[in-house]
Coordinates of C-alpha atoms and ligand atoms in Angstrom, one line a residue:
M1 CA -4.8 0.5 -10.6
Q2 CA -1.1 -0.5 -10.4
K3 CA -0.4 -4.2 -10.1
L4 CA 1.8 -5.1 -7.1
N5 CA 3.7 -8.2 -8.0
T6 CA 5.8 -10.7 -6.0
A7 CA 9.2 -11.9 -7.2
A8 CA 7.7 -15.1 -8.4
Q9 CA 5.1 -13.2 -10.4
M10 CA 7.8 -11.1 -11.9
R11 CA 9.8 -14.2 -12.9
L12 CA 6.7 -15.6 -14.6
M13 CA 6.1 -12.3 -16.3
D14 CA 9.7 -12.4 -17.6
Q15 CA 9.5 -15.9 -18.7
T16 CA 6.3 -15.2 -20.7
A17 CA 7.7 -12.1 -22.2
M18 CA 11.0 -13.7 -23.2
H19 CA 10.4 -17.3 -23.8
G20 CA 6.6 -17.5 -24.2
Q21 CA 4.4 -16.3 -26.9
Y22 CA 6.0 -12.8 -27.0
A23 CA 9.6 -13.9 -27.6
I24 CA 11.2 -10.6 -26.6
A25 CA 15.0 -11.2 -26.5
P26 CA 16.2 -11.0 -22.8
A27 CA 19.0 -8.7 -23.8
V28 CA 16.4 -6.2 -25.1
L29 CA 14.5 -6.1 -21.8
M30 CA 17.8 -5.7 -20.0
E31 CA 18.7 -2.9 -22.4
N32 CA 15.3 -1.2 -21.8
A33 CA 15.7 -1.6 -18.0
G34 CA 19.1 0.0 -17.9
H35 CA 18.1 2.8 -20.2
A36 CA 15.0 3.5 -18.1
V37 CA 17.1 4.0 -15.0
V38 CA 19.4 6.5 -16.7
T39 CA 16.5 8.4 -18.2
H40 CA 14.2 8.6 -15.1
A41 CA 17.1 9.4 -12.6
E42 CA 18.6 12.2 -14.8
T43 CA 16.5 14.9 -13.1
A44 CA 17.0 13.5 -9.6
V45 CA 20.8 13.8 -10.0
H46 CA 20.6 17.1 -11.8
G47 CA 22.0 15.8 -15.0
W48 CA 24.7 13.1 -15.7
Q49 CA 27.2 15.3 -17.5
G50 CA 30.5 15.4 -15.6
K51 CA 29.2 13.2 -12.8
D52 CA 31.3 10.5 -11.1
V53 CA 29.1 7.5 -10.8
V54 CA 29.8 4.2 -9.0
I55 CA 27.8 1.3 -10.4
L56 CA 27.7 -1.8 -8.1
C57 CA 26.8 -4.8 -10.1
G58 CA 25.6 -8.0 -8.3
K59 CA 25.9 -11.4 -9.7
G60 CA 22.4 -11.7 -11.1
N61 CA 20.5 -9.8 -13.8
N62 CA 20.1 -6.8 -11.5
G63 CA 23.9 -6.6 -12.0
G64 CA 23.3 -7.0 -15.7
D65 CA 21.1 -3.9 -15.7
G66 CA 24.1 -2.1 -14.2
F67 CA 26.3 -2.9 -17.2
V68 CA 23.7 -1.4 -19.5
I69 CA 23.4 1.7 -17.2
A70 CA 27.2 2.2 -17.4
R71 CA 27.1 2.4 -21.2
H72 CA 24.3 4.9 -21.3
L73 CA 25.9 7.1 -18.6
L74 CA 29.1 7.3 -20.7
N75 CA 27.0 8.6 -23.6
R76 CA 25.7 11.3 -21.2
G77 CA 29.1 12.4 -20.3
A78 CA 29.5 10.7 -16.9
R79 CA 32.5 8.9 -15.6
V80 CA 31.6 5.4 -14.4
Y81 CA 33.4 3.1 -11.9
V82 CA 31.8 -0.3 -12.4
Y83 CA 32.3 -2.9 -9.6
V84 CA 31.6 -6.4 -10.8
L85 CA 30.6 -8.6 -7.9
G86 CA 30.0 -11.8 -9.8
T87 CA 32.3 -13.9 -11.9
V88 CA 31.8 -13.6 -15.7
E89 CA 30.6 -17.2 -15.8
S90 CA 28.0 -16.6 -13.1
Y91 CA 26.1 -14.2 -15.3
S92 CA 23.1 -15.0 -17.6
P93 CA 23.9 -14.8 -21.3
E94 CA 22.2 -11.4 -21.6
A95 CA 24.2 -10.0 -18.7
R96 CA 27.4 -11.5 -20.1
A97 CA 26.7 -9.9 -23.5
H98 CA 26.2 -6.5 -21.9
L99 CA 29.4 -6.9 -19.8
H100 CA 31.3 -7.8 -22.9
T101 CA 30.1 -4.6 -24.7
L102 CA 31.1 -2.6 -21.6
Q103 CA 34.5 -4.2 -21.6
E104 CA 35.0 -2.9 -25.1
L105 CA 34.4 0.6 -23.7
A106 CA 36.7 0.4 -20.7
D107 CA 39.4 3.0 -20.4
E108 CA 41.4 4.7 -17.6
E109 CA 39.6 8.1 -17.9
T110 CA 35.9 7.5 -18.2
C111 CA 35.1 3.8 -17.7
L112 CA 36.9 1.8 -15.0
I113 CA 35.8 -1.8 -14.4
D114 CA 36.8 -3.4 -11.1
Y115 CA 36.3 -7.1 -10.7
F116 CA 35.9 -6.7 -6.9
A117 CA 37.9 -9.1 -4.7
P118 CA 37.6 -8.2 -1.0
S119 CA 40.9 -7.1 0.6
D120 CA 41.9 -4.3 2.8
K121 CA 43.1 -2.3 -0.1
A122 CA 40.0 -3.1 -2.2
W123 CA 37.7 -1.9 0.7
D124 CA 39.7 1.2 1.2
R125 CA 39.6 2.0 -2.6
L126 CA 35.9 1.4 -2.7
Y127 CA 35.3 3.7 0.3
R128 CA 37.4 6.5 -1.3
R129 CA 35.6 6.0 -4.6
L130 CA 32.2 6.3 -3.0
S131 CA 33.3 9.3 -1.0
S132 CA 34.5 11.2 -4.1
S133 CA 31.5 10.3 -6.3
Q134 CA 28.1 12.0 -6.6
V135 CA 25.9 9.1 -7.5
V136 CA 25.9 5.3 -6.7
I137 CA 23.8 2.9 -8.7
D138 CA 22.5 0.0 -6.6
A139 CA 22.5 -2.9 -9.2
I140 CA 23.5 -5.4 -6.6
L141 CA 20.4 -7.4 -5.8
G142 CA 16.9 -7.1 -7.2
T143 CA 13.9 -9.5 -7.0
G144 CA 16.3 -12.4 -6.6
F145 CA 17.2 -11.3 -3.0
H146 CA 16.1 -13.5 -0.1
G147 CA 17.1 -14.0 3.5
T148 CA 19.7 -11.6 4.9
L149 CA 22.7 -10.0 3.1
R150 CA 25.9 -11.8 3.3
M151 CA 29.5 -10.7 2.9
P152 CA 30.8 -9.0 0.8
V153 CA 27.4 -7.5 -0.2
S154 CA 26.5 -6.7 3.4
R155 CA 29.7 -4.7 4.0
I156 CA 29.2 -2.9 0.6
V157 CA 25.7 -1.9 1.5
N158 CA 26.7 -0.6 4.9
M159 CA 29.5 1.4 3.2
V160 CA 27.0 2.9 0.7
N161 CA 24.6 3.9 3.5
E162 CA 27.4 5.4 5.6
V163 CA 28.8 7.6 2.8
A164 CA 25.3 8.5 1.6
A165 CA 24.4 9.5 5.2
S166 CA 27.1 12.2 5.0
G167 CA 24.9 13.8 2.3
T168 CA 27.4 13.7 -0.6
L169 CA 26.1 10.7 -2.5
R170 CA 22.7 10.2 -4.2
V171 CA 21.6 6.5 -4.2
I172 CA 19.6 5.2 -7.2
A173 CA 18.2 1.6 -6.7
V174 CA 17.7 -0.6 -9.7
D175 CA 14.3 -2.4 -9.6
I176 CA 14.3 -2.6 -5.8
P177 CA 16.8 -1.5 -3.1
T178 CA 19.2 -4.3 -2.3
G179 CA 18.1 -6.1 0.9
V180 CA 14.4 -5.4 0.5
N181 CA 12.2 -8.5 0.1
A182 CA 10.1 -7.9 -3.0
D183 CA 7.1 -9.8 -1.7
T184 CA 6.7 -8.5 1.8
G185 CA 8.8 -5.3 2.3
D186 CA 10.7 -7.0 5.0
V187 CA 14.3 -6.0 5.1
S188 CA 17.6 -7.7 5.6
G189 CA 18.9 -7.4 9.1
S190 CA 15.5 -6.4 10.6
G191 CA 15.9 -7.2 14.2
D192 CA 19.5 -8.3 13.9
E193 CA 22.0 -5.5 14.7
E194 CA 24.8 -7.5 13.2
A195 CA 23.3 -8.1 9.8
A196 CA 23.5 -5.3 7.2
G197 CA 20.4 -3.2 6.7
P198 CA 19.1 -2.6 3.2
V199 CA 20.3 0.1 0.8
F200 CA 18.5 3.3 1.6
A201 CA 17.7 4.8 -1.8
D202 CA 16.8 8.3 -2.8
M203 CA 15.0 6.9 -5.9
T204 CA 14.1 3.5 -7.2
V205 CA 13.4 2.8 -10.8
T206 CA 11.4 -0.4 -11.0
F207 CA 10.6 -2.5 -14.0
G208 CA 7.3 -3.8 -15.5
V209 CA 5.1 -3.3 -12.5
W210 CA 5.5 -2.3 -8.8
K211 CA 6.7 -4.9 -6.4
R212 CA 4.8 -5.3 -3.2
G213 CA 8.0 -4.6 -1.1
L214 CA 8.2 -1.1 -2.5
L215 CA 4.8 -0.2 -0.9
L216 CA 4.9 -2.3 2.3
Y217 CA 6.9 -1.2 5.3
P218 CA 9.7 -1.2 6.1
G219 CA 10.7 -1.7 2.4
R220 CA 8.8 1.5 1.5
T221 CA 11.0 3.5 3.8
C222 CA 14.1 2.4 1.8
S223 CA 12.8 3.0 -1.7
G224 CA 12.7 6.8 -1.9
V225 CA 10.8 8.1 -4.9
V226 CA 9.6 5.2 -6.9
V227 CA 9.2 5.4 -10.7
C228 CA 7.8 2.4 -12.6
D229 CA 8.9 1.9 -16.3
D230 CA 7.2 -0.8 -18.4
I231 CA 10.5 -1.5 -20.2
G232 CA 8.5 -2.5 -23.3
M233 CA 6.8 -5.4 -21.6
P234 CA 3.7 -6.6 -23.5
R235 CA 0.6 -4.8 -22.2
P236 CA -1.4 -7.9 -21.3
L237 CA 1.4 -8.9 -18.9
L238 CA 1.3 -5.4 -17.3
T239 CA -2.4 -5.2 -16.8
G240 CA -3.6 -8.9 -16.7
R241 CA -5.2 -10.2 -13.5
E242 CA -2.9 -12.4 -11.4
D243 CA -4.3 -15.4 -9.5
D244 CA -2.7 -14.1 -6.2
G245 CA -3.5 -10.5 -7.2
A246 CA -2.5 -7.4 -5.3
Y247 CA -3.1 -3.8 -6.5
M248 CA -2.3 -0.3 -5.5
L249 CA -5.3 2.0 -5.2
E250 CA -5.0 5.2 -7.2
E251 CA -7.1 8.3 -7.4
S252 CA -8.6 7.4 -10.7
D253 CA -10.0 4.1 -9.3
I254 CA -11.9 6.0 -6.6
S255 CA -13.0 8.8 -9.0
E256 CA -14.5 6.1 -11.2
V257 CA -16.8 4.7 -8.5
L258 CA -17.8 7.9 -6.8
A259 CA -20.7 8.5 -9.2
P260 CA -21.8 12.2 -9.2
R261 CA -25.2 12.8 -7.7
S262 CA -28.1 13.3 -10.0
P263 CA -29.6 16.7 -9.6
D264 CA -33.0 15.3 -8.7
S265 CA -31.7 13.0 -5.9
H266 CA -33.2 13.2 -2.4
K267 CA -32.0 12.1 1.1
G268 CA -33.6 8.7 0.5
T269 CA -31.4 8.2 -2.5
H270 CA -28.2 8.3 -0.6
G271 CA -28.9 5.6 2.0
T272 CA -30.1 5.3 5.5
V273 CA -27.0 4.6 7.6
A274 CA -27.4 3.3 11.2
I275 CA -24.7 3.2 13.7
V276 CA -25.4 1.1 16.8
T277 CA -22.5 1.5 19.1
G278 CA -21.0 3.3 22.1
S279 CA -21.2 2.6 25.8
S280 CA -21.2 4.6 29.0
D281 CA -17.7 6.0 28.8
M282 CA -17.4 5.8 25.0
A283 CA -20.0 8.2 23.6
G284 CA -17.3 10.0 21.6
A285 CA -16.6 6.9 19.4
A286 CA -20.3 6.8 18.4
L287 CA -20.3 10.5 17.6
M288 CA -17.1 10.2 15.5
A289 CA -18.5 7.3 13.5
A290 CA -21.6 9.4 12.9
R291 CA -19.6 12.3 11.7
G292 CA -17.6 10.1 9.3
A293 CA -20.8 8.8 7.8
L294 CA -22.4 12.2 7.4
R295 CA -19.3 13.8 5.9
S296 CA -19.3 10.9 3.4
G297 CA -22.7 11.6 2.1
A298 CA -25.1 9.5 4.2
G299 CA -28.7 10.4 3.2
K300 CA -30.0 9.8 6.7
L301 CA -28.1 8.9 9.9
F302 CA -29.6 7.0 12.8
L303 CA -27.4 6.7 16.0
R304 CA -28.5 4.1 18.5
V305 CA -26.6 4.0 21.8
P306 CA -27.2 2.5 25.3
A307 CA -29.8 4.5 27.2
R308 CA -27.3 5.9 29.7
T309 CA -25.0 7.0 26.9
A310 CA -27.8 8.8 25.0
P311 CA -27.7 12.1 27.0
Y312 CA -24.1 12.5 25.9
C313 CA -24.9 12.1 22.3
I314 CA -28.3 13.8 21.8
G315 CA -27.8 17.2 20.2
R316 CA -24.1 16.7 19.8
Q317 CA -24.5 16.1 16.1
A318 CA -27.7 17.8 15.0
E319 CA -27.9 15.8 11.8
A320 CA -27.9 12.5 13.6
M321 CA -31.2 11.0 14.8
V322 CA -30.1 9.7 18.2
R323 CA -32.1 7.4 20.5
G324 CA -31.1 5.5 23.7
V325 CA -31.7 1.7 23.7
G326 CA -32.5 -0.4 26.8
T327 CA -31.9 0.9 30.3
G328 CA -28.2 0.4 30.9
D329 CA -24.8 1.6 29.9
H330 CA -24.1 -1.1 27.3
F331 CA -26.1 -3.3 24.9
T332 CA -27.6 -6.5 26.1
A333 CA -29.3 -9.5 24.4
A334 CA -32.7 -8.0 25.5
D335 CA -32.0 -5.0 23.2
A336 CA -31.5 -7.1 20.1
A337 CA -35.2 -7.4 19.1
E338 CA -35.7 -3.6 18.9
I339 CA -32.6 -3.1 16.7
I340 CA -33.5 -6.1 14.4
E341 CA -37.0 -4.6 13.9
E342 CA -35.6 -1.1 13.2
S343 CA -33.0 -2.5 10.8
R344 CA -35.7 -3.2 8.2
N345 CA -35.6 0.5 7.4
W346 CA -31.8 0.8 7.3
S347 CA -29.6 0.4 4.3
V348 CA -26.5 -0.4 6.3
L349 CA -25.6 -1.0 9.9
A350 CA -22.2 -0.2 11.6
M351 CA -21.4 -1.6 15.1
G352 CA -18.4 -1.6 17.3
P353 CA -16.7 1.6 18.2
G354 CA -16.7 2.1 22.0
M355 CA -19.3 -0.7 22.3
G356 CA -17.5 -2.4 25.3
K357 CA -16.6 -6.1 25.8
Q358 CA -19.3 -7.3 28.1
E359 CA -20.5 -10.9 27.6
D360 CA -24.2 -9.8 27.1
T361 CA -23.0 -7.3 24.5
R362 CA -21.5 -10.2 22.6
M363 CA -25.0 -12.0 22.8
F364 CA -26.6 -8.8 21.5
L365 CA -24.1 -8.5 18.7
K366 CA -24.5 -12.1 17.5
E367 CA -28.3 -11.9 17.7
V368 CA -28.3 -8.8 15.5
I369 CA -25.8 -10.2 13.0
A370 CA -27.9 -13.4 12.7
H371 CA -31.3 -11.7 12.3
T372 CA -30.6 -8.7 10.1
S373 CA -30.2 -8.7 6.3
C374 CA -28.6 -5.4 5.5
P375 CA -24.8 -4.9 5.0
L376 CA -22.8 -4.8 8.3
V377 CA -19.7 -2.9 9.2
L378 CA -18.0 -4.4 12.2
D379 CA -15.1 -2.5 13.9
A380 CA -13.3 -2.2 17.2
D381 CA -15.1 -3.9 20.2
A382 CA -17.4 -5.7 17.8
L383 CA -14.3 -7.5 16.5
N384 CA -13.0 -8.1 19.9
L385 CA -16.3 -9.7 20.9
L386 CA -16.1 -11.9 17.8
A387 CA -12.6 -13.3 18.3
G388 CA -12.5 -16.9 17.2
E389 CA -16.1 -16.8 15.9
R390 CA -15.1 -17.8 12.3
D391 CA -17.7 -20.5 12.0
F392 CA -20.5 -18.2 13.2
I393 CA -19.5 -15.3 10.9
A394 CA -18.6 -17.1 7.7
P395 CA -22.3 -17.8 6.6
Y396 CA -23.0 -14.0 6.9
G397 CA -19.6 -13.0 5.5
G398 CA -21.0 -11.8 2.1
R399 CA -22.7 -8.8 3.7
I400 CA -20.0 -8.0 6.4
I401 CA -17.0 -5.6 6.2
M402 CA -14.6 -6.0 9.1
T403 CA -12.2 -3.1 9.8
P404 CA -9.6 -4.2 12.4
H405 CA -6.3 -2.6 13.1
L406 CA -3.3 -5.0 13.5
A407 CA -3.8 -5.7 17.2
E408 CA -7.6 -6.3 16.7
F409 CA -6.8 -8.5 13.7
S410 CA -4.4 -10.6 15.8
R411 CA -7.1 -11.1 18.5
L412 CA -9.8 -11.8 15.9
S413 CA -7.7 -14.3 13.9
G414 CA -5.6 -15.7 16.6
L415 CA -2.5 -15.0 14.5
P416 CA 0.6 -13.6 16.4
L417 CA 1.3 -10.0 15.5
A418 CA 4.8 -10.8 14.3
D419 CA 3.4 -13.3 11.8
I420 CA 0.9 -10.8 10.5
K421 CA 3.6 -8.1 10.0
K422 CA 5.9 -10.6 8.2
D423 CA 3.5 -10.7 5.3
C424 CA 0.3 -8.7 5.9
I425 CA -1.1 -9.4 2.5
A426 CA -0.9 -13.2 2.9
A427 CA -2.3 -13.0 6.4
A428 CA -5.2 -10.9 5.2
K429 CA -6.0 -13.2 2.3
Q430 CA -5.9 -16.3 4.5
F431 CA -8.3 -14.7 6.9
V432 CA -10.8 -13.8 4.2
R433 CA -10.5 -17.3 2.8
E434 CA -11.7 -18.6 6.2
W435 CA -14.1 -15.9 7.4
Q436 CA -15.4 -14.9 3.9
V437 CA -15.9 -11.3 4.8
T438 CA -14.6 -8.1 3.2
L439 CA -11.5 -7.2 5.3
V440 CA -10.0 -3.8 5.8
L441 CA -6.8 -4.5 7.6
K442 CA -5.9 -1.0 8.9
G443 CA -2.2 -0.2 9.1
A444 CA 0.6 1.4 7.2
P445 CA -0.5 0.7 4.5
T446 CA -4.1 -0.4 4.8
V447 CA -4.9 -3.6 2.9
I448 CA -8.4 -4.4 1.7
V449 CA -9.2 -8.0 0.6
S450 CA -12.2 -9.1 -1.5
P451 CA -14.0 -12.4 -0.4
R452 CA -15.0 -12.9 -4.1
T453 CA -11.6 -12.8 -5.7
L454 CA -9.2 -12.8 -2.7
H455 CA -7.5 -9.9 -4.5
A456 CA -5.8 -7.4 -2.2
Y457 CA -6.0 -3.7 -2.6
V458 CA -3.3 -1.6 -0.9
N459 CA -3.9 2.0 -0.1
P460 CA -0.7 4.1 -0.4
G461 CA -2.1 7.3 1.2
G462 CA -2.3 8.5 4.8
N463 CA 0.4 9.6 7.3
A464 CA 1.6 9.2 10.8
G465 CA -0.6 12.1 12.0
M466 CA -3.5 9.7 11.6
A467 CA -2.1 7.4 14.3
C468 CA -4.4 8.5 17.1
G469 CA -7.6 7.3 18.8
G470 CA -10.8 8.0 16.9
M471 CA -9.4 7.9 13.3
G472 CA -10.8 4.3 13.0
D473 CA -14.2 5.4 14.4
I474 CA -14.4 8.0 11.6
L475 CA -13.5 5.4 9.0
T476 CA -16.2 3.0 10.3
G477 CA -18.8 5.7 9.6
M478 CA -17.3 6.4 6.2
V479 CA -17.3 2.7 5.2
A480 CA -20.9 2.5 6.1
A481 CA -21.9 5.6 4.1
L482 CA -19.9 4.4 1.1
A483 CA -21.4 1.0 1.3
V484 CA -24.7 2.6 0.2
H485 CA -23.3 5.1 -2.2
D486 CA -24.8 4.9 -5.7
G487 CA -21.6 4.0 -7.6
M488 CA -20.6 1.1 -5.4
T489 CA -20.7 -2.3 -7.1
S490 CA -19.6 -4.3 -4.1
L491 CA -18.7 -4.0 -0.4
T492 CA -15.0 -4.3 -1.4
T493 CA -15.3 -1.3 -3.8
A494 CA -17.0 0.7 -1.0
A495 CA -14.3 -0.3 1.5
C496 CA -11.5 0.8 -1.0
A497 CA -13.3 4.1 -1.6
A498 CA -13.7 4.8 2.1
V499 CA -10.2 3.9 3.0
W500 CA -8.8 6.0 0.1
L501 CA -11.0 9.0 0.9
H502 CA -10.1 8.7 4.6
S503 CA -6.4 8.8 4.0
A504 CA -6.7 11.6 1.4
A505 CA -8.6 13.6 4.0
G506 CA -5.9 12.8 6.5
D507 CA -3.2 14.0 4.0
I508 CA -5.1 17.3 3.6
C509 CA -5.1 17.7 7.4
H510 CA -1.4 16.9 7.4
D511 CA -0.8 19.7 4.9
T512 CA -3.1 22.1 6.7
Y513 CA -2.1 21.5 10.4
G514 CA 1.3 19.8 10.2
S515 CA 2.7 16.3 10.7
Y516 CA 0.5 15.5 13.7
G517 CA -2.0 17.0 16.2
F518 CA -5.0 17.2 13.9
L519 CA -8.2 15.6 15.1
P520 CA -10.3 12.8 13.7
M521 CA -13.3 15.1 13.4
E522 CA -11.1 17.4 11.3
V523 CA -10.3 14.5 9.0
A524 CA -14.0 13.8 8.7
D525 CA -14.7 17.4 7.9
A526 CA -12.0 17.4 5.2
V527 CA -13.7 14.5 3.3
P528 CA -16.0 16.7 1.2
R529 CA -13.0 18.6 -0.1
V530 CA -11.5 15.4 -1.3
I531 CA -14.8 14.4 -3.0
T532 CA -14.9 17.8 -4.7
R533 CA -11.4 17.4 -5.9
L534 CA -12.3 14.1 -7.5
E535 CA -15.4 15.6 -9.1
D536 CA -13.4 18.6 -10.4
S537 CA -11.1 16.1 -12.1
R538 CA -14.0 14.4 -13.9
P539 CA -16.0 15.7 -16.8
L540 CA -19.5 16.8 -15.6
P541 CA -22.3 14.4 -16.6
V542 CA -24.7 16.0 -19.0
L543 CA -27.3 16.4 -16.3
Q544 CA -25.0 18.6 -14.2
R545 CA -23.6 20.8 -16.9
P546 CA -24.5 24.4 -16.3
L547 CA -27.6 25.2 -18.5
V548 CA -26.2 28.6 -19.6
T549 CA -22.5 28.6 -20.5
E550 CA -20.6 31.8 -20.4
A551 CA -21.1 33.7 -23.7
Ligands
LIG1 N1 11.1 -7.9 -16.4 C1 11.9 -7.5 -15.5 O1 11.5 -7.0 -14.5 C2 13.4 -7.5 -15.8 C3 14.2 -7.6 -14.7 N2 15.5 -7.6 -14.8 C4 16.4 -7.6 -13.7 O2 16.6 -8.9 -13.2 C5 16.5 -8.8 -11.8 C6 16.3 -10.2 -11.2 O3 17.4 -11.0 -11.6 P1 17.9 -12.3 -10.9 O4 19.1 -12.7 -11.5 O5 16.7 -13.2 -10.8 O6 18.1 -11.8 -9.3 P2 19.1 -10.7 -8.7 O7 19.8 -10.0 -9.8 O8 18.2 -10.0 -7.8 O9 20.2 -11.5 -7.9 C7 20.0 -12.8 -7.6 C8 21.4 -13.3 -7.1 O10 21.7 -12.8 -5.8 C9 22.0 -13.9 -5.0 N3 21.4 -13.6 -3.7 C10 20.1 -13.8 -3.3 N4 19.9 -13.5 -2.0 C11 21.1 -13.0 -1.6 C12 21.6 -12.6 -0.3 N5 20.8 -12.5 0.8 N6 22.9 -12.2 -0.2 C13 23.7 -12.2 -1.2 N7 23.4 -12.7 -2.5 C14 22.1 -13.1 -2.6 C15 21.3 -15.1 -5.6 O11 22.1 -16.2 -5.3 C16 21.4 -14.8 -7.1 O12 22.6 -15.2 -7.6 C17 15.5 -7.8 -11.5 O13 15.5 -7.3 -10.2 C18 15.8 -6.8 -12.5 O14 16.8 -5.9 -12.0 C19 16.1 -7.8 -16.1 O15 17.3 -7.2 -16.2 C20 15.3 -7.1 -17.2 C21 13.9 -7.6 -17.2
LIG2 K1 18.9 -3.2 -6.5

C-alpha cells in the first residue's frame, strides 16, 4: 500500500531524515533525487546520449534537483541547457553546493548555464532552445508550490506546454509537475483562463512516497507515467503510519484479504446477503445490485422489493430469492416490521438503489436502521433520504457503509460540490468524523475512509467507461457481499476490496469492449475473472493443492 503524502508530510519526512535521528546530509538526498530522475527517465526518452536537454531550475530545492540532473546527464552524453530561475543567494545550502559543482562543468559545447532574466531576447532564446531540444526537465516547482503560477514561471510553463504540444519535446517532471498542488491535485489556473495551467508531463519521477496530487484529478492528468523512487529515505519514514494518513490501494492489498475458499465450505459459509430496494420504475437497480453481490461470491441472496415491483424481478435473476413486500410500489413504514424480523437471518443488508424518495420510505428506512443489528450498506436514494440525518446515523455508524457519488455526498453532507472537489480527501474525512460511518466516496478516484482510524484509501483503478447509470448499483451489491467475505477484518477492508474489484472488472471491460459502451452487468460478470487473477498470483493454500502433482 503506497503512502499518499501532503506537502507538509513531505517536509516533516525531510526534516526527520536530514535533521532528526537519521541525519542524512541534505545534499545526499538531493543527489539521490537527481540521479533517480536521470535513471528512471532514460528509457522514456530512448537514451540520453546525444540528446539536447533543457533543464528549468526553480528557486527552491526542486531547482536544486535540476542542478544534480544536469551533471548526471553530462555523464550520459547529453548536452544540457540549464536555466537558473532563482538567485544564487535564494538557494538552500545543498542546492547552492550542487550549483557550484555544475558551474565548474559549464562550457560552450555541452553545458550552458543561463541565469534567466526576462527580456524579449531571453524569451525568444528560450523558445528557440525548447523548440530545438528533445527533452525538457521541469525542476521549477515541487511540493513548495501553492496558489497560482506567477510571472515569469507562468509564461515559461505555457511555453513548455506549447512546444511539447507540437510533439517534439518530451517533458519530465521532477517530484511533481509545476503548478500541481501536492495535497489536492488542484492545478494552477483551474477556472482562470488568464493564469497559466500546470506543466503537462509525459513522466513524473517523485521522491520518497507519492504525493496525493499525483493521484487526484486534475493533477493526475498532468503527471503522465509516475515513478516513485525512495531516494534512500529511511524505511520507517516510507512505510510509517501518518496521523492524517492516505494510502493508494494496490493489487497486493486486495489479494491479501480475499482469502481463498476452503474446499469444504458451503453456501452458508459465504454469507446471506439481503438487498431491500427498488420501486415501481426502478426494478433494474435492484437486479443490478443483486448481480453485483452474486458475482462477488454471496452464499445466498435475498432480494426484497415493493410488491408491485416484484413481478419485474422474479425470475430475472434465478439465483436471487425474490419476494414482494407490502402492497404498493415503494416501501412504507408498515413494511419495516417484516424486514426487521427477516433480518435476523441475514449477514448483511443493502438498501437504496432505485428505492425512491417518498417520505414514508424515509420512515421505513430509519425504522429498519434503528432495529436491525447486521452490517448495512446504504446507497443512492437511501442516502438522499438520510440527508442531514447525522445525529440519527452516528450511533449506528460502526455497522454502516455509505457509498455516495459526489452529488449524493453533497446532498447528504450539505457541503457544496465545489468545496468537496477542492479537497475530496479532507471532505471525506470530516464527514466520517461526524457521521462515524465507513464512507465510500465514489468518483475519479474513489476514496474510502475508515471511521476507526480516519485514514483514507484511494483507488487508482477504473475508467471513464464506468461513468454510466447502474455501475453504482453493481458496486452496492459487491460491497454487501465482500462485507461478509471470510477474509474481511472490517467494513473498511470490505469496502476497499469491493471498490478495487469493481474498478478492476471495469478495466477488463474497457480492454474487452473499448473505452465506453460496456454495461454494468458486464462489469459484474467480469468480477470472477479478477478474483481468479488474484488467486493465480497467490500460492495455493495447502488445502487446495492438487492431491496428485504431475509426475
Ligand atoms: N525528500 C524529498 O522529497 C526531497 C525533495 N527534494 C526536492 O525539494 C522540493 C521541495 O523544495 P522546496 O524548496 O520546499 O519547494 P519548491 O522547490 O517546490 O519551490 C518553492 C519555491 O517556489 C516558490 N513558489 C511557491 N508557489 C509559487 C507560485 N505559485 N509561483 C511561483 N513561485 C512559487 C516559493 O516561494 C519557494 O521559493 C521537492 O519537490 C523535491 O523536488 C529535495 O531535493 C531532495 C529530498
Ligand atoms: K517540478
